[in-house]
Amino acid sequence: MPATPSPPPEPAAEPGAPVLEVRDLAKVYPLTQGVLVKRQVGAVRAVDGVSFDLRRGETLGVVGESGCGKSTLARLLVTLEQPTAGEIRYRGEDITRLSGRALKAVRRNIQMVFQDPYTSLNPRMTVGDIIGEPFEIHPEVAPKGDRRRKVRELLDVVGLNPEYINRYPHQFSGGQRQRIGIARGLALNPEIIICDEPVSALDVSVQAQVVNLLARLQEEFALSYLFIAHDLSVVRHISDRVAVMYLGRFAETGTGPQIYDHPTHPYTQALLSAVPVPDPDSHRGRERIILAGDVPSPAAPPSGCRFRTRCWKARERCATEVPRLAVPSSFQGADSPAAHPSACHFAEERLPAPSG
Ligand SMILES: Nc1ncnc2c1ncn2[C@@H]1O[C@H](COP(=O)(O)OP(=O)(O)OP(=O)(O)O)[C@@H](O)[C@H]1O
Ligand SMILES: [Mg+2]
């Protein structure tokens, strides 16, 4: 294996220590009307009070339906956008208001892999120029004379033939293009990679190959991942922990066994019931839950619990009181897989779900 990216410039954090601490993060977009004179007629609460830690070397899977705020969260974490409120601490320092050299140094360490390898690669640039582009901004990582060698190494690391360095994106398949996107993400030897639905645009048959590649690179380069998907089954095998997102907030967080085998939030239960199981016998009795209604608009989210308009457990309290993401009180300290954070007032209650 070629010894690609050089070690990070500063001493790395302890294994398991948080590399990213996100607190009460929010992004509100103004909703405007009018062509010539724009009037603000409302606000879209795309991310609305999200808190979590990303630990060194782990993968946190983030799952939720279209429009729930996943890409907005990703763009905030890589500092492509400024939050309306909240903090993102990287190595203990809030990075949301940085500028100049300090911002540049942080951006080097937090990279992103985009969803669609068909649109995120410039069709007029060669693969060598695409992967080497980050070196233009960070020449200290690879001096000009050494860049082609570095790019060849990166191609090899992601399983592409280094001889393809002069080819153009259209000469590659979807899976190969995503490998190019990953090589570009790796070029600056980051500590964290935010993967925004990196396999959603790919054929099912290639999805596993790309997920396996990401898992191998994580080991090799001690990377921490935030891995976004809209389907719980996609993140199952790569995630150490999973966060389920609904209308700008985290509904439930936990380890794989906690989320997949002991979900306590009705939304997670509904999402899981829609995932096909390879061995139906082992899941006998699991009914498919049909949720009532559509996802409400993030410009006019329901009061109290955002999920209440589609929830079979909802009652008065849910309309008036926002549920906190916390371990339910009767499970606290319990050695039970149900003892994990859930933003539901009635997480402890087992009510039969409506089935379809
Ligand atoms: N730049 C923007 N200006 C205004 N509204 C925005 C902007 N970006 C996102 N939104 C809105 O914020 C909400 C969250 O969008 P976001 O793209 O983060 O969702 P997502 O979970 O990534 O969806 P998908 O699964 O479709 O990729 C949506 O209602 C979207 O319309
Ligand atoms: Mg998105």
mmCIF file of C-alpha atoms and ligand atoms in Angstrom:
data_model
loop_
_atom_site.group_PDB
_atom_site.id
_atom_site.type_symbol
_atom_site.label_atom_id
_atom_site.label_comp_id
_atom_site.label_asym_id
_atom_site.label_seq_id
_atom_site.Cartn_x
_atom_site.Cartn_y
_atom_site.Cartn_z
ATOM 1 C CA MET A 1 0.000 0.000 0.000
ATOM 2 C CA PRO A 2 1.496 3.361 -0.853
ATOM 3 C CA ALA A 3 2.045 5.621 2.118
ATOM 4 C CA THR A 4 -0.417 8.264 0.920
ATOM 5 C CA PRO A 5 -1.616 11.165 3.027
ATOM 6 C CA SER A 6 0.960 12.516 5.429
ATOM 7 C CA PRO A 7 0.019 12.493 9.138
ATOM 8 C CA PRO A 8 -2.206 15.278 10.476
ATOM 9 C CA PRO A 9 -0.302 18.412 11.481
ATOM 10 C CA GLU A 10 -1.344 18.313 15.127
ATOM 11 C CA PRO A 11 -1.398 15.395 17.559
ATOM 12 C CA ALA A 12 -4.562 13.371 16.954
ATOM 13 C CA ALA A 13 -7.287 13.169 19.563
ATOM 14 C CA GLU A 14 -7.498 10.117 21.848
ATOM 15 C CA PRO A 15 -9.349 7.136 20.370
ATOM 16 C CA GLY A 16 -13.016 7.416 21.261
ATOM 17 C CA ALA A 17 -12.693 11.069 22.283
ATOM 18 C CA PRO A 18 -15.052 13.432 20.483
ATOM 19 C CA VAL A 19 -13.521 15.064 17.398
ATOM 20 C CA LEU A 20 -16.675 17.043 16.757
ATOM 21 C CA GLU A 21 -19.080 18.332 19.423
ATOM 22 C CA VAL A 22 -22.277 19.783 18.013
ATOM 23 C CA ARG A 23 -24.551 21.739 20.327
ATOM 24 C CA ASP A 24 -28.051 23.125 19.615
ATOM 25 C CA LEU A 25 -27.215 23.639 15.955
ATOM 26 C CA ALA A 26 -29.852 25.454 13.900
ATOM 27 C CA LYS A 27 -30.161 26.752 10.368
ATOM 28 C CA VAL A 28 -33.162 28.851 9.392
ATOM 29 C CA TYR A 29 -33.643 29.945 5.761
ATOM 30 C CA PRO A 30 -35.838 32.960 5.071
ATOM 31 C CA LEU A 31 -38.805 32.136 2.852
ATOM 32 C CA THR A 32 -39.289 34.945 0.358
ATOM 33 C CA GLN A 33 -41.933 35.910 -2.186
ATOM 34 C CA GLY A 34 -41.802 38.279 -5.141
ATOM 35 C CA VAL A 35 -39.481 38.516 -8.125
ATOM 36 C CA LEU A 36 -38.266 42.106 -8.165
ATOM 37 C CA VAL A 37 -38.929 43.042 -4.571
ATOM 38 C CA LYS A 38 -38.423 40.118 -2.259
ATOM 39 C CA ARG A 39 -40.564 39.963 0.859
ATOM 40 C CA GLN A 40 -39.886 37.545 3.684
ATOM 41 C CA VAL A 41 -43.056 35.557 4.219
ATOM 42 C CA GLY A 42 -41.776 32.953 6.612
ATOM 43 C CA ALA A 43 -38.814 30.793 7.566
ATOM 44 C CA VAL A 44 -37.726 27.232 6.890
ATOM 45 C CA ARG A 45 -36.269 25.608 9.980
ATOM 46 C CA ALA A 46 -34.049 23.155 8.066
ATOM 47 C CA VAL A 47 -31.963 22.155 11.106
ATOM 48 C CA ASP A 48 -33.521 23.013 14.428
ATOM 49 C CA GLY A 49 -31.608 22.229 17.598
ATOM 50 C CA VAL A 50 -29.332 19.283 16.820
ATOM 51 C CA SER A 51 -26.721 18.121 19.359
ATOM 52 C CA PHE A 52 -24.334 15.172 19.161
ATOM 53 C CA ASP A 53 -20.703 14.108 19.454
ATOM 54 C CA LEU A 54 -18.733 12.452 16.689
ATOM 55 C CA ARG A 55 -15.991 10.323 18.225
ATOM 56 C CA ARG A 56 -12.622 9.585 16.791
ATOM 57 C CA GLY A 57 -12.658 6.659 14.395
ATOM 58 C CA GLU A 58 -16.402 6.097 14.547
ATOM 59 C CA THR A 59 -19.163 6.266 11.973
ATOM 60 C CA LEU A 60 -22.337 8.049 12.928
ATOM 61 C CA GLY A 61 -25.148 7.223 10.511
ATOM 62 C CA VAL A 62 -27.794 9.924 10.022
ATOM 63 C CA VAL A 63 -31.060 8.748 8.501
ATOM 64 C CA GLY A 64 -34.246 10.561 7.555
ATOM 65 C CA GLU A 65 -36.713 11.273 4.777
ATOM 66 C CA SER A 66 -36.163 13.773 1.983
ATOM 67 C CA GLY A 67 -36.169 17.384 3.197
ATOM 68 C CA CYS A 68 -35.549 16.603 6.889
ATOM 69 C CA GLY A 69 -32.334 18.656 6.896
ATOM 70 C CA LYS A 70 -29.563 16.095 6.321
ATOM 71 C CA SER A 71 -27.681 18.009 3.615
ATOM 72 C CA THR A 72 -28.088 21.271 5.506
ATOM 73 C CA LEU A 73 -26.503 19.589 8.527
ATOM 74 C CA ALA A 74 -23.670 18.315 6.296
ATOM 75 C CA ARG A 75 -23.023 21.780 4.831
ATOM 76 C CA LEU A 76 -22.950 23.318 8.307
ATOM 77 C CA LEU A 77 -20.423 20.735 9.519
ATOM 78 C CA VAL A 78 -18.019 21.415 6.642
ATOM 79 C CA THR A 79 -18.475 25.194 7.193
ATOM 80 C CA LEU A 80 -19.981 25.751 3.740
ATOM 81 C CA GLU A 81 -22.807 27.520 5.578
ATOM 82 C CA GLN A 82 -23.022 29.475 8.796
ATOM 83 C CA PRO A 83 -25.536 28.331 11.379
ATOM 84 C CA THR A 84 -28.324 30.581 12.661
ATOM 85 C CA ALA A 85 -27.547 29.332 16.170
ATOM 86 C CA GLY A 86 -25.477 26.767 18.000
ATOM 87 C CA GLU A 87 -21.891 25.551 18.076
ATOM 88 C CA ILE A 88 -19.692 23.081 16.249
ATOM 89 C CA ARG A 89 -16.549 22.382 18.252
ATOM 90 C CA TYR A 90 -13.671 20.733 16.455
ATOM 91 C CA ARG A 91 -10.877 19.728 18.813
ATOM 92 C CA GLY A 92 -12.566 21.830 21.457
ATOM 93 C CA GLU A 93 -12.794 25.031 19.385
ATOM 94 C CA ASP A 94 -16.033 26.495 17.997
ATOM 95 C CA ILE A 95 -15.528 26.634 14.231
ATOM 96 C CA THR A 96 -18.768 28.390 13.264
ATOM 97 C CA ARG A 97 -17.348 31.916 13.302
ATOM 98 C CA LEU A 98 -13.821 31.299 12.042
ATOM 99 C CA SER A 99 -12.313 33.070 9.059
ATOM 100 C CA GLY A 100 -8.996 33.338 7.212
ATOM 101 C CA ARG A 101 -6.213 30.881 7.985
ATOM 102 C CA ALA A 102 -7.959 29.321 10.964
ATOM 103 C CA LEU A 103 -10.996 28.451 8.808
ATOM 104 C CA LYS A 104 -8.772 27.107 6.054
ATOM 105 C CA ALA A 105 -6.986 24.803 8.509
ATOM 106 C CA VAL A 106 -10.301 23.430 9.780
ATOM 107 C CA ARG A 107 -11.654 22.907 6.265
ATOM 108 C CA ARG A 108 -8.623 20.837 5.428
ATOM 109 C CA ASN A 109 -9.501 18.442 8.220
ATOM 110 C CA ILE A 110 -13.265 18.167 7.614
ATOM 111 C CA GLN A 111 -13.984 17.045 4.059
ATOM 112 C CA MET A 112 -17.175 16.069 2.261
ATOM 113 C CA VAL A 113 -18.159 13.377 -0.225
ATOM 114 C CA PHE A 114 -21.238 14.379 -2.215
ATOM 115 C CA GLN A 115 -24.323 12.431 -3.158
ATOM 116 C CA ASP A 116 -24.274 12.544 -6.906
ATOM 117 C CA PRO A 117 -21.005 11.600 -8.617
ATOM 118 C CA TYR A 118 -22.600 12.561 -11.977
ATOM 119 C CA THR A 119 -22.990 16.238 -11.132
ATOM 120 C CA SER A 120 -20.325 16.833 -8.471
ATOM 121 C CA LEU A 121 -17.348 16.203 -10.805
ATOM 122 C CA ASN A 122 -16.514 18.904 -13.349
ATOM 123 C CA PRO A 123 -16.917 17.206 -16.773
ATOM 124 C CA ARG A 124 -14.241 19.416 -18.365
ATOM 125 C CA MET A 125 -11.501 18.513 -15.880
ATOM 126 C CA THR A 126 -9.340 15.395 -15.991
ATOM 127 C CA VAL A 127 -9.434 13.034 -13.064
ATOM 128 C CA GLY A 128 -5.911 14.144 -12.175
ATOM 129 C CA ASP A 129 -7.000 17.784 -11.975
ATOM 130 C CA ILE A 130 -10.149 16.939 -10.031
ATOM 131 C CA ILE A 131 -8.336 14.925 -7.382
ATOM 132 C CA GLY A 132 -5.417 17.365 -7.278
ATOM 133 C CA GLU A 133 -7.604 20.483 -7.030
ATOM 134 C CA PRO A 134 -7.465 20.629 -3.202
ATOM 135 C CA PHE A 135 -3.662 20.947 -3.454
ATOM 136 C CA GLU A 136 -4.155 24.287 -5.238
ATOM 137 C CA ILE A 137 -5.780 25.628 -2.076
ATOM 138 C CA HIS A 138 -3.419 23.783 0.272
ATOM 139 C CA PRO A 139 -0.052 23.703 -1.541
ATOM 140 C CA GLU A 140 1.674 22.828 1.724
ATOM 141 C CA VAL A 141 0.221 19.296 1.518
ATOM 142 C CA ALA A 142 1.826 18.555 -1.852
ATOM 143 C CA PRO A 143 4.351 20.794 -3.602
ATOM 144 C CA LYS A 144 3.679 21.259 -7.316
ATOM 145 C CA GLY A 145 6.321 18.770 -8.472
ATOM 146 C CA ASP A 146 4.893 16.017 -6.283
ATOM 147 C CA ARG A 147 1.182 16.366 -7.109
ATOM 148 C CA ARG A 148 0.909 13.874 -9.992
ATOM 149 C CA ARG A 149 2.584 11.208 -7.861
ATOM 150 C CA LYS A 150 0.182 11.947 -5.000
ATOM 151 C CA VAL A 151 -2.833 11.745 -7.290
ATOM 152 C CA ARG A 152 -1.658 8.380 -8.669
ATOM 153 C CA GLU A 153 -1.325 7.092 -5.115
ATOM 154 C CA LEU A 154 -4.824 8.306 -4.293
ATOM 155 C CA LEU A 155 -6.232 6.574 -7.384
ATOM 156 C CA ASP A 156 -4.582 3.364 -6.251
ATOM 157 C CA VAL A 157 -5.867 3.776 -2.686
ATOM 158 C CA VAL A 158 -9.490 3.978 -3.903
ATOM 159 C CA GLY A 159 -9.070 0.997 -6.222
ATOM 160 C CA LEU A 160 -8.709 2.804 -9.573
ATOM 161 C CA ASN A 161 -5.929 2.305 -12.079
ATOM 162 C CA PRO A 162 -3.383 5.168 -11.685
ATOM 163 C CA GLU A 163 -3.027 5.127 -15.477
ATOM 164 C CA TYR A 164 -6.528 6.703 -15.689
ATOM 165 C CA ILE A 165 -5.135 10.003 -14.439
ATOM 166 C CA ASN A 166 -5.716 11.815 -17.774
ATOM 167 C CA ARG A 167 -9.254 10.545 -18.384
ATOM 168 C CA TYR A 168 -12.462 12.555 -17.986
ATOM 169 C CA PRO A 169 -15.394 11.801 -15.627
ATOM 170 C CA HIS A 170 -17.708 10.607 -18.454
ATOM 171 C CA GLN A 171 -15.295 7.757 -19.132
ATOM 172 C CA PHE A 172 -16.129 6.198 -15.762
ATOM 173 C CA SER A 173 -19.094 4.312 -14.323
ATOM 174 C CA GLY A 174 -21.107 5.722 -11.403
ATOM 175 C CA GLY A 175 -19.247 3.624 -8.838
ATOM 176 C CA GLN A 176 -15.880 4.632 -10.293
ATOM 177 C CA ARG A 177 -16.896 8.287 -10.257
ATOM 178 C CA GLN A 178 -17.782 8.049 -6.606
ATOM 179 C CA ARG A 179 -14.300 6.558 -6.022
ATOM 180 C CA ILE A 180 -12.885 9.689 -7.690
ATOM 181 C CA GLY A 181 -14.984 11.844 -5.346
ATOM 182 C CA ILE A 182 -13.671 9.866 -2.382
ATOM 183 C CA ALA A 183 -10.056 10.230 -3.586
ATOM 184 C CA ARG A 184 -10.567 13.995 -3.759
ATOM 185 C CA GLY A 185 -12.018 13.920 -0.226
ATOM 186 C CA LEU A 186 -8.931 12.053 0.986
ATOM 187 C CA ALA A 187 -6.357 14.240 -0.757
ATOM 188 C CA LEU A 188 -5.720 16.585 2.159
ATOM 189 C CA ASN A 189 -5.583 13.737 4.684
ATOM 190 C CA PRO A 190 -8.611 14.902 6.670
ATOM 191 C CA GLU A 191 -9.629 13.648 10.067
ATOM 192 C CA ILE A 192 -13.370 13.712 9.382
ATOM 193 C CA ILE A 193 -15.360 12.968 6.227
ATOM 194 C CA ILE A 194 -18.997 13.978 5.931
ATOM 195 C CA CYS A 195 -20.567 11.557 3.445
ATOM 196 C CA ASP A 196 -23.857 12.990 2.160
ATOM 197 C CA GLU A 197 -25.713 10.001 0.708
ATOM 198 C CA PRO A 198 -22.565 8.744 -1.033
ATOM 199 C CA VAL A 199 -24.269 5.664 -2.475
ATOM 200 C CA SER A 200 -27.861 6.826 -3.068
ATOM 201 C CA ALA A 201 -27.266 7.598 -6.750
ATOM 202 C CA LEU A 202 -25.572 4.239 -7.424
ATOM 203 C CA ASP A 203 -26.944 0.891 -8.529
ATOM 204 C CA VAL A 204 -27.656 -1.407 -5.622
ATOM 205 C CA SER A 205 -24.980 -3.799 -6.882
ATOM 206 C CA VAL A 206 -22.244 -1.147 -6.562
ATOM 207 C CA GLN A 207 -23.481 0.398 -3.314
ATOM 208 C CA ALA A 208 -21.905 -2.328 -1.169
ATOM 209 C CA GLN A 209 -18.543 -1.977 -2.945
ATOM 210 C CA VAL A 210 -18.405 1.740 -2.209
ATOM 211 C CA VAL A 211 -19.520 1.224 1.403
ATOM 212 C CA ASN A 212 -16.819 -1.442 1.820
ATOM 213 C CA LEU A 213 -14.211 0.895 0.349
ATOM 214 C CA LEU A 214 -15.206 3.636 2.814
ATOM 215 C CA ALA A 215 -14.964 1.130 5.675
ATOM 216 C CA ARG A 216 -11.458 0.054 4.580
ATOM 217 C CA LEU A 217 -10.271 3.658 4.233
ATOM 218 C CA GLN A 218 -11.616 4.448 7.674
ATOM 219 C CA GLU A 219 -9.370 1.762 9.214
ATOM 220 C CA GLU A 220 -6.387 2.725 7.138
ATOM 221 C CA PHE A 221 -6.496 6.471 7.773
ATOM 222 C CA ALA A 222 -8.220 6.566 11.187
ATOM 223 C CA LEU A 223 -11.119 8.571 9.753
ATOM 224 C CA SER A 224 -14.309 9.606 11.512
ATOM 225 C CA TYR A 225 -17.437 9.567 9.350
ATOM 226 C CA LEU A 226 -20.824 11.136 9.443
ATOM 227 C CA PHE A 227 -22.669 8.960 6.954
ATOM 228 C CA ILE A 228 -25.992 10.278 5.669
ATOM 229 C CA ALA A 229 -28.666 8.095 4.057
ATOM 230 C CA HIS A 230 -32.416 8.150 3.724
ATOM 231 C CA ASP A 231 -32.746 4.463 4.387
ATOM 232 C CA LEU A 232 -31.917 2.690 7.656
ATOM 233 C CA SER A 233 -30.722 -0.444 5.855
ATOM 234 C CA VAL A 234 -27.916 1.438 4.046
ATOM 235 C CA VAL A 235 -26.169 2.636 7.220
ATOM 236 C CA ARG A 236 -26.688 -0.511 9.270
ATOM 237 C CA HIS A 237 -23.368 -2.203 8.582
ATOM 238 C CA ILE A 238 -21.093 0.805 8.475
ATOM 239 C CA SER A 239 -22.437 2.733 11.498
ATOM 240 C CA ASP A 240 -21.271 2.434 15.088
ATOM 241 C CA ARG A 241 -24.152 4.666 16.109
ATOM 242 C CA VAL A 242 -27.223 5.884 14.265
ATOM 243 C CA ALA A 243 -29.271 9.095 14.556
ATOM 244 C CA VAL A 244 -32.787 9.178 13.122
ATOM 245 C CA MET A 245 -33.765 12.658 11.893
ATOM 246 C CA TYR A 246 -37.247 14.090 11.414
ATOM 247 C CA LEU A 247 -38.054 17.667 10.357
ATOM 248 C CA GLY A 248 -34.771 19.224 11.424
ATOM 249 C CA ARG A 249 -34.303 17.350 14.693
ATOM 250 C CA PHE A 250 -32.895 14.073 15.954
ATOM 251 C CA ALA A 251 -35.745 11.779 17.012
ATOM 252 C CA GLU A 252 -33.643 8.926 18.387
ATOM 253 C CA THR A 253 -29.950 8.026 18.701
ATOM 254 C CA GLY A 254 -28.229 4.813 19.687
ATOM 255 C CA THR A 255 -25.983 1.929 18.721
ATOM 256 C CA GLY A 256 -26.997 -0.447 15.941
ATOM 257 C CA PRO A 257 -28.616 -3.030 18.250
ATOM 258 C CA GLN A 258 -30.415 -0.261 20.181
ATOM 259 C CA ILE A 259 -31.868 1.373 17.083
ATOM 260 C CA TYR A 260 -32.534 -1.680 14.922
ATOM 261 C CA ASP A 261 -33.669 -4.160 17.574
ATOM 262 C CA HIS A 262 -35.077 -1.904 20.309
ATOM 263 C CA PRO A 263 -36.320 1.338 18.751
ATOM 264 C CA THR A 264 -38.397 3.387 21.184
ATOM 265 C CA HIS A 265 -39.424 6.294 18.936
ATOM 266 C CA PRO A 266 -42.546 5.655 16.844
ATOM 267 C CA TYR A 267 -40.900 7.248 13.794
ATOM 268 C CA THR A 268 -37.941 4.849 13.948
ATOM 269 C CA GLN A 269 -40.368 1.966 14.420
ATOM 270 C CA ALA A 270 -42.265 3.038 11.315
ATOM 271 C CA LEU A 271 -39.077 3.430 9.240
ATOM 272 C CA LEU A 272 -37.864 0.001 10.321
ATOM 273 C CA SER A 273 -41.143 -1.650 9.534
ATOM 274 C CA ALA A 274 -40.695 -0.539 5.928
ATOM 275 C CA VAL A 275 -37.229 -2.152 5.574
ATOM 276 C CA PRO A 276 -37.484 -5.539 3.865
ATOM 277 C CA VAL A 277 -35.998 -8.365 5.939
ATOM 278 C CA PRO A 278 -33.907 -11.136 4.351
ATOM 279 C CA ASP A 279 -35.288 -13.791 6.685
ATOM 280 C CA PRO A 280 -38.973 -13.144 7.318
ATOM 281 C CA ASP A 281 -39.212 -16.061 9.789
ATOM 282 C CA SER A 282 -36.889 -14.309 12.228
ATOM 283 C CA HIS A 283 -39.156 -11.264 12.203
ATOM 284 C CA ARG A 284 -42.514 -12.984 12.476
ATOM 285 C CA GLY A 285 -45.009 -10.741 14.130
ATOM 286 C CA ARG A 286 -43.393 -7.583 12.837
ATOM 287 C CA GLU A 287 -46.123 -5.672 11.073
ATOM 288 C CA ARG A 288 -45.646 -2.982 8.521
ATOM 289 C CA ILE A 289 -46.623 0.376 10.030
ATOM 290 C CA ILE A 290 -48.412 2.731 7.674
ATOM 291 C CA LEU A 291 -47.954 6.341 8.751
ATOM 292 C CA ALA A 292 -50.885 8.681 8.351
ATOM 293 C CA GLY A 293 -50.444 11.842 6.286
ATOM 294 C CA ASP A 294 -47.403 13.490 4.739
ATOM 295 C CA VAL A 295 -44.302 15.042 6.275
ATOM 296 C CA PRO A 296 -45.348 18.561 7.369
ATOM 297 C CA SER A 297 -43.491 21.520 5.850
ATOM 298 C CA PRO A 298 -40.390 22.648 7.758
ATOM 299 C CA ALA A 299 -41.755 26.182 7.235
ATOM 300 C CA ALA A 300 -44.725 25.343 9.456
ATOM 301 C CA PRO A 301 -43.738 22.476 11.756
ATOM 302 C CA PRO A 302 -46.372 21.207 14.220
ATOM 303 C CA SER A 303 -46.230 22.560 17.774
ATOM 304 C CA GLY A 304 -44.776 20.348 20.487
ATOM 305 C CA CYS A 305 -43.556 17.072 19.015
ATOM 306 C CA ARG A 306 -43.014 17.411 15.279
ATOM 307 C CA PHE A 307 -43.967 13.835 14.634
ATOM 308 C CA ARG A 308 -47.292 14.010 16.467
ATOM 309 C CA THR A 309 -49.432 14.644 13.373
ATOM 310 C CA ARG A 310 -48.487 11.193 12.059
ATOM 311 C CA CYS A 311 -48.110 9.348 15.358
ATOM 312 C CA TRP A 312 -50.465 6.732 16.749
ATOM 313 C CA LYS A 313 -49.276 7.396 20.301
ATOM 314 C CA ALA A 314 -49.908 11.157 20.185
ATOM 315 C CA ARG A 315 -52.047 12.815 22.841
ATOM 316 C CA GLU A 316 -52.507 16.258 24.374
ATOM 317 C CA ARG A 317 -49.051 16.650 25.878
ATOM 318 C CA CYS A 318 -47.436 16.044 22.488
ATOM 319 C CA ALA A 319 -49.076 19.189 21.048
ATOM 320 C CA THR A 320 -47.828 21.487 23.796
ATOM 321 C CA GLU A 321 -44.483 20.153 25.005
ATOM 322 C CA VAL A 322 -41.407 19.595 22.821
ATOM 323 C CA PRO A 323 -39.917 16.204 23.777
ATOM 324 C CA ARG A 324 -36.221 16.339 24.685
ATOM 325 C CA LEU A 325 -33.796 13.851 23.170
ATOM 326 C CA ALA A 326 -32.967 11.940 26.362
ATOM 327 C CA VAL A 327 -32.887 8.457 27.835
ATOM 328 C CA PRO A 328 -36.467 7.817 29.091
ATOM 329 C CA SER A 329 -36.525 8.215 32.886
ATOM 330 C CA SER A 330 -37.635 4.694 33.750
ATOM 331 C CA PHE A 331 -34.810 3.242 31.636
ATOM 332 C CA GLN A 332 -32.100 5.470 33.120
ATOM 333 C CA GLY A 333 -29.235 3.454 34.578
ATOM 334 C CA ALA A 334 -30.912 0.274 33.356
ATOM 335 C CA ASP A 335 -28.789 -2.258 31.555
ATOM 336 C CA SER A 336 -31.325 -2.471 28.776
ATOM 337 C CA PRO A 337 -30.993 -1.875 25.040
ATOM 338 C CA ALA A 338 -34.038 0.395 25.354
ATOM 339 C CA ALA A 339 -31.953 2.760 27.520
ATOM 340 C CA HIS A 340 -30.871 5.177 24.780
ATOM 341 C CA PRO A 341 -31.904 8.732 23.848
ATOM 342 C CA SER A 342 -35.359 9.101 22.329
ATOM 343 C CA ALA A 343 -37.323 12.323 21.781
ATOM 344 C CA CYS A 344 -40.717 10.822 22.612
ATOM 345 C CA HIS A 345 -42.847 11.583 25.710
ATOM 346 C CA PHE A 346 -44.090 8.006 25.643
ATOM 347 C CA ALA A 347 -40.926 6.115 24.672
ATOM 348 C CA GLU A 348 -41.454 3.690 27.583
ATOM 349 C CA GLU A 349 -44.931 2.710 26.507
ATOM 350 C CA ARG A 350 -45.516 -0.235 24.281
ATOM 351 C CA LEU A 351 -48.613 0.420 22.235
ATOM 352 C CA PRO A 352 -49.552 -1.739 19.321
ATOM 353 C CA ALA A 353 -48.890 0.191 16.111
ATOM 354 C CA PRO A 354 -51.494 0.422 13.398
ATOM 355 C CA SER A 355 -50.494 -2.063 10.730
ATOM 356 C CA GLY A 356 -51.129 -2.339 7.060
HETATM 357 N N1 LIG B 1 -30.513 27.300 0.446
HETATM 358 C C1 LIG B 1 -31.750 27.049 0.873
HETATM 359 N N2 LIG B 1 -32.697 28.024 0.901
HETATM 360 C C2 LIG B 1 -33.943 27.782 1.337
HETATM 361 N N3 LIG B 1 -34.369 26.592 1.792
HETATM 362 C C3 LIG B 1 -33.484 25.577 1.796
HETATM 363 C C4 LIG B 1 -32.125 25.736 1.330
HETATM 364 N N4 LIG B 1 -31.479 24.546 1.451
HETATM 365 C C5 LIG B 1 -32.388 23.693 1.946
HETATM 366 N N5 LIG B 1 -33.583 24.283 2.159
HETATM 367 C C6 LIG B 1 -34.794 23.659 2.726
HETATM 368 O O1 LIG B 1 -34.423 23.075 3.949
HETATM 369 C C7 LIG B 1 -35.071 21.822 4.134
HETATM 370 C C8 LIG B 1 -34.015 20.745 4.329
HETATM 371 O O2 LIG B 1 -33.323 20.541 3.115
HETATM 372 P P1 LIG B 1 -32.087 19.524 2.992
HETATM 373 O O3 LIG B 1 -31.585 19.600 1.603
HETATM 374 O O4 LIG B 1 -31.136 19.767 4.095
HETATM 375 O O5 LIG B 1 -32.818 18.118 3.227
HETATM 376 P P2 LIG B 1 -32.286 16.633 2.992
HETATM 377 O O6 LIG B 1 -32.662 15.857 4.219
HETATM 378 O O7 LIG B 1 -30.866 16.650 2.600
HETATM 379 O O8 LIG B 1 -33.180 16.125 1.777
HETATM 380 P P3 LIG B 1 -32.834 15.057 0.621
HETATM 381 O O9 LIG B 1 -33.007 13.691 1.237
HETATM 382 O O10 LIG B 1 -33.867 15.318 -0.425
HETATM 383 O O11 LIG B 1 -31.441 15.310 0.148
HETATM 384 C C9 LIG B 1 -35.944 21.617 2.905
HETATM 385 O O12 LIG B 1 -37.255 22.048 3.206
HETATM 386 C C10 LIG B 1 -35.306 22.509 1.867
HETATM 387 O O13 LIG B 1 -36.262 22.958 0.941
HETATM 388 MG MG MG B 2 -29.813 15.939 0.921
#
